[in-house]
mmCIF file of C-alpha atoms in Angstrom:
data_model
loop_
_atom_site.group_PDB
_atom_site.id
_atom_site.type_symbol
_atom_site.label_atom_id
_atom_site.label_comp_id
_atom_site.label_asym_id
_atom_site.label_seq_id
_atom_site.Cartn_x
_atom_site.Cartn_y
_atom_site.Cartn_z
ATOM 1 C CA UNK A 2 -17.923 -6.346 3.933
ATOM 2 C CA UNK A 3 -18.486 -9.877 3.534
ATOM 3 C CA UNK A 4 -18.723 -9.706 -0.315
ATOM 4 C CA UNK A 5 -15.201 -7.961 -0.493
ATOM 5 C CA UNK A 6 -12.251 -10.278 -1.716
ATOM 6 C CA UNK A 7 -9.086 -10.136 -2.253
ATOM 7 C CA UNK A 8 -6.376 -10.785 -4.350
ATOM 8 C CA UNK A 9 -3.290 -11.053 -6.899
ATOM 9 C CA UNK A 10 -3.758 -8.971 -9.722
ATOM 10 C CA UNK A 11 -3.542 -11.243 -12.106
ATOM 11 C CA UNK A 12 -4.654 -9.748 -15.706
ATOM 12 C CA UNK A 13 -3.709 -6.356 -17.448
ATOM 13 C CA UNK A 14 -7.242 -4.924 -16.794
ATOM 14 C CA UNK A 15 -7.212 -5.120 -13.320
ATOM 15 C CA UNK A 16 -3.408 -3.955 -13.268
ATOM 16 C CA UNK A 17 -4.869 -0.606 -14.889
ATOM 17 C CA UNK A 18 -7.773 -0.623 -12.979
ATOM 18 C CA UNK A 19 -5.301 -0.450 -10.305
ATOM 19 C CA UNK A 20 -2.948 1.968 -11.727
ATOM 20 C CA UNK A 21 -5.818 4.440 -12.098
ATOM 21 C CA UNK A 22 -7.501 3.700 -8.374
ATOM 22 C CA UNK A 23 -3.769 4.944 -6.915
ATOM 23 C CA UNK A 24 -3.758 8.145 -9.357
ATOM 24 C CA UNK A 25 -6.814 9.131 -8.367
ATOM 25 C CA UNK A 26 -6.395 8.685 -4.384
ATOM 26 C CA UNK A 27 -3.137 9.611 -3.947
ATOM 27 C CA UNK A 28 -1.293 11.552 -6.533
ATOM 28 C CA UNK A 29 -4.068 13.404 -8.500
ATOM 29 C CA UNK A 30 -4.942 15.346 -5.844
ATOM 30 C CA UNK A 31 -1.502 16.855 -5.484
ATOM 31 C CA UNK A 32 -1.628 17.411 -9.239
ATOM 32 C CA UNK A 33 0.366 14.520 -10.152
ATOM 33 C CA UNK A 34 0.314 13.116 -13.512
ATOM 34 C CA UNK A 35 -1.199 10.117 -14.058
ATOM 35 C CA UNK A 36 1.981 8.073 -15.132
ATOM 36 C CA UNK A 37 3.671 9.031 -11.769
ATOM 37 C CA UNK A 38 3.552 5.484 -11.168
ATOM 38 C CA UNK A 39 5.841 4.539 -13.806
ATOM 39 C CA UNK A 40 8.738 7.031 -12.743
ATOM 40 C CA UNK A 41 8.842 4.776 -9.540
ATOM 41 C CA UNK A 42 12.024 2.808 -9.507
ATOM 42 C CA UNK A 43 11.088 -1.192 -7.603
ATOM 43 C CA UNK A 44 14.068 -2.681 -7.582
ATOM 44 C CA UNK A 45 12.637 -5.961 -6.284
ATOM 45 C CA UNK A 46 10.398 -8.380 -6.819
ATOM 46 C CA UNK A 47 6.680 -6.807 -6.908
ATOM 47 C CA UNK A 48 3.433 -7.539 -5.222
ATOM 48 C CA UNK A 49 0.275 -5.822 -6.159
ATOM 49 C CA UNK A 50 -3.491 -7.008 -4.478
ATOM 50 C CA UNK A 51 -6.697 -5.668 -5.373
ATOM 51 C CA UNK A 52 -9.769 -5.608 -2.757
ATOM 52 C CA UNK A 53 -13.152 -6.076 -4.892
ATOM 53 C CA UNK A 54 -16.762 -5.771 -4.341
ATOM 54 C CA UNK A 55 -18.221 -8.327 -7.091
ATOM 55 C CA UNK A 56 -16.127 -6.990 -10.242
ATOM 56 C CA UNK A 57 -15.629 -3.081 -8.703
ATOM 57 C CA UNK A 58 -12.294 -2.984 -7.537
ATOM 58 C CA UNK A 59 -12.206 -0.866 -4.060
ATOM 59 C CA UNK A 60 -8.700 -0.776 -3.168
ATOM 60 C CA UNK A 61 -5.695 -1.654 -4.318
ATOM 61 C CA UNK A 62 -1.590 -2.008 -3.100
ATOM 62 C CA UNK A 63 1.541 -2.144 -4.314
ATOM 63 C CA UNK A 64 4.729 -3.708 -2.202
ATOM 64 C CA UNK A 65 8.428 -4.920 -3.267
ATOM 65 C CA UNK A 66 10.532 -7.080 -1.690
ATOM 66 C CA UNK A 67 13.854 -5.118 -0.616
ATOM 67 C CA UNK A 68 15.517 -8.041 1.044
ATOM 68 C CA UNK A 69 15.028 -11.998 1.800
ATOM 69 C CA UNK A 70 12.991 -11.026 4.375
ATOM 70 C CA UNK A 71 11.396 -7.828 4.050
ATOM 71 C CA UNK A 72 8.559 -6.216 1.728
ATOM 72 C CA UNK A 73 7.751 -2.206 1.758
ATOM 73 C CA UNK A 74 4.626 -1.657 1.251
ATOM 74 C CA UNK A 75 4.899 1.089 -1.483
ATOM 75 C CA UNK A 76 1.309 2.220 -2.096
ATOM 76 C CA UNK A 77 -2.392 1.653 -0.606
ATOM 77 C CA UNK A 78 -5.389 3.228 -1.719
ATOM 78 C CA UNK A 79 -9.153 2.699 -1.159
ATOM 79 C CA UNK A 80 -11.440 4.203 -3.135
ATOM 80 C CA UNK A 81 -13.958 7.080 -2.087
ATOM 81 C CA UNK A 82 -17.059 5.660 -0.495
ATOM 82 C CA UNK A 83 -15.200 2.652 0.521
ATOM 83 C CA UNK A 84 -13.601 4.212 3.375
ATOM 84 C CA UNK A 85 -13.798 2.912 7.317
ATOM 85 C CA UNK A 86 -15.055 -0.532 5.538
ATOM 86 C CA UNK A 87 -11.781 -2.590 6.437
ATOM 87 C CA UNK A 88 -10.674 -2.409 2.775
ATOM 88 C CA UNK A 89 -7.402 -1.265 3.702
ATOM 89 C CA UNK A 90 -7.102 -3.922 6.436
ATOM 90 C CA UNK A 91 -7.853 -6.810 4.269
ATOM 91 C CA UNK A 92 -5.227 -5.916 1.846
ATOM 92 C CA UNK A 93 -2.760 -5.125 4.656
ATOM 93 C CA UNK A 94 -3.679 -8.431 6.433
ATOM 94 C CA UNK A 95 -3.812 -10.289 2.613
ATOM 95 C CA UNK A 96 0.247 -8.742 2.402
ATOM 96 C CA UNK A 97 1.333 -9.878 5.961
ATOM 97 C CA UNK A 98 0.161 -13.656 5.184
ATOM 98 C CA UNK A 99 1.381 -13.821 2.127
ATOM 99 C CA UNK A 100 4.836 -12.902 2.189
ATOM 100 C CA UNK A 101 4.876 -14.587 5.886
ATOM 101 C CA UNK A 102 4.540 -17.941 4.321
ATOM 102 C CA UNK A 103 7.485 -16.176 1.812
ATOM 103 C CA UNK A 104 9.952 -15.963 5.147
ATOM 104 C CA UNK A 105 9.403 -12.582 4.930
ATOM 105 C CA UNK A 106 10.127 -11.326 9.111
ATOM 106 C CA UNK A 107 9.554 -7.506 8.146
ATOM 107 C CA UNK A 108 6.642 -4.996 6.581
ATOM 108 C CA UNK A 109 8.004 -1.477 6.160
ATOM 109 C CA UNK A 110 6.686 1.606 4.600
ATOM 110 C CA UNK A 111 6.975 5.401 4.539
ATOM 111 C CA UNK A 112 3.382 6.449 5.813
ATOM 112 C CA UNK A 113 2.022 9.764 5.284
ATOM 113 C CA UNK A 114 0.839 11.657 8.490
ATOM 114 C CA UNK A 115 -2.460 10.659 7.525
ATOM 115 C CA UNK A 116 -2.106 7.055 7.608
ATOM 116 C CA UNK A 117 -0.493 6.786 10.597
ATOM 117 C CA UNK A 118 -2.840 6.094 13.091
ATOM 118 C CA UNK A 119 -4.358 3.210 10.189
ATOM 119 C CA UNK A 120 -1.061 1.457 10.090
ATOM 120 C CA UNK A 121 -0.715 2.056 14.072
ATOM 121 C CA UNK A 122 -3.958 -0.418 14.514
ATOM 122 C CA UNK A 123 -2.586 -3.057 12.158
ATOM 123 C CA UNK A 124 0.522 -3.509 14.218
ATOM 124 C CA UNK A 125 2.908 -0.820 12.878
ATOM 125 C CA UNK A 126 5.205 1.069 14.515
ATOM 126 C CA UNK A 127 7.798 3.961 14.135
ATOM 127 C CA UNK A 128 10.857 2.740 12.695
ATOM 128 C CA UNK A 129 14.184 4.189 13.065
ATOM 129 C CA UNK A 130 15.748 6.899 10.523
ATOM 130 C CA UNK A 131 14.587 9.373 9.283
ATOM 131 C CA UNK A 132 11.723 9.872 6.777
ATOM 132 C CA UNK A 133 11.838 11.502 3.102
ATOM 133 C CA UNK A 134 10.977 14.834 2.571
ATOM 134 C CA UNK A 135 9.262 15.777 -0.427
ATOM 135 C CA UNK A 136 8.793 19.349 -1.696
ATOM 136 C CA UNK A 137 5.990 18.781 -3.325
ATOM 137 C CA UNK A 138 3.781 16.587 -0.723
ATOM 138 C CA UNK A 139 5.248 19.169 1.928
ATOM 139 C CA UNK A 140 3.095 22.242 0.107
ATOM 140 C CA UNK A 141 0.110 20.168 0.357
ATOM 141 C CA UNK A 142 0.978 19.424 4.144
ATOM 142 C CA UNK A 143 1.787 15.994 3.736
ATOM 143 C CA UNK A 144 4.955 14.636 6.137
ATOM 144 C CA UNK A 145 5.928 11.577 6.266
ATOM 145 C CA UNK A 146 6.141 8.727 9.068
ATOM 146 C CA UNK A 147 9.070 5.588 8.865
ATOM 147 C CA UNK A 148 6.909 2.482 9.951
ATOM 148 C CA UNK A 149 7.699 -1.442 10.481
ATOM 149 C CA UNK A 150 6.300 -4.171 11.572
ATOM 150 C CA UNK A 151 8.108 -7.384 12.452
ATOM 151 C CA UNK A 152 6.064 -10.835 11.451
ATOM 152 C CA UNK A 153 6.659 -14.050 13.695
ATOM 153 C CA UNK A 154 7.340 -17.024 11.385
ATOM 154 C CA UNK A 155 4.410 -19.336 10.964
#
């Protein structure tokens, strides 16, 4: 893992690069199309990191800030083979510092069931209300999770 870095994307390749790494882990399978990503609405300010191995991107999220002090975490996605690797937790852990040193006090997101137990052993827990429920995601079996996790300032 220790030639793995991370951060900002920063130029329109990698932005696509990125765009296409989400469409094919998460919404391709379902059967998605592949500008899905576009009919998103971010109404905030928006963060998107990139893990790479030398110039092969292996991961890749998306977060917005929603308030002052909180970022959702919209969208993470590591590529196949790249999995159990702590890809995901780098660009989690990249998120939490960065918007930390932004004042940020909150990470949210709407986890799949799937996730869960990944966000669980990065600090997240349930948060309250109550999650979406998508048509769709529910024929493939997919529920959702509301989860949080507060940041101490630095």
């Amino acid at each position: 893992m220790s030639s793995t870095t991370t951060g900002t994307v920063e130029c329109l390749e990698d932005s696509e690069r990125l765009d296409e790494l989400l469409w094919q882990v998460l919404w391709r399978p379902l059967g998605l199309p592949r500008n899905i990503r576009s009919s998103f609405q971010l109404d905030g300010e928006s963060i998107e990191l990139v893990a790479k191995d030398e110039e092969r991107i292996t991961g890749g999220l998306v977060a917005v800030w929603t308030r002052d002090t909180e970022v959702e975490l919209r969208h993470l996605a590591v590529a196949p083979g790249n999995h159990n690797r702590g890809t995901g937790r780098l660009l989690v852990e990249r998120l939490v510092d960065m918007v930390r040193r932004k004042g940020c006090r909150r990470v949210h997101t709407i986890a799949r069931h799937t996730s869960s137990a990944f966000f669980r052993k990065l600090g997240f827990c349930t948060a309250p209300g109550i999650p979406p429920d998508h048509p769709h995601f529910r024929r493939h079996g997919i529920v959702f999770e509301l989860m949080e996790k507060h940041i101490e300032p630095e």
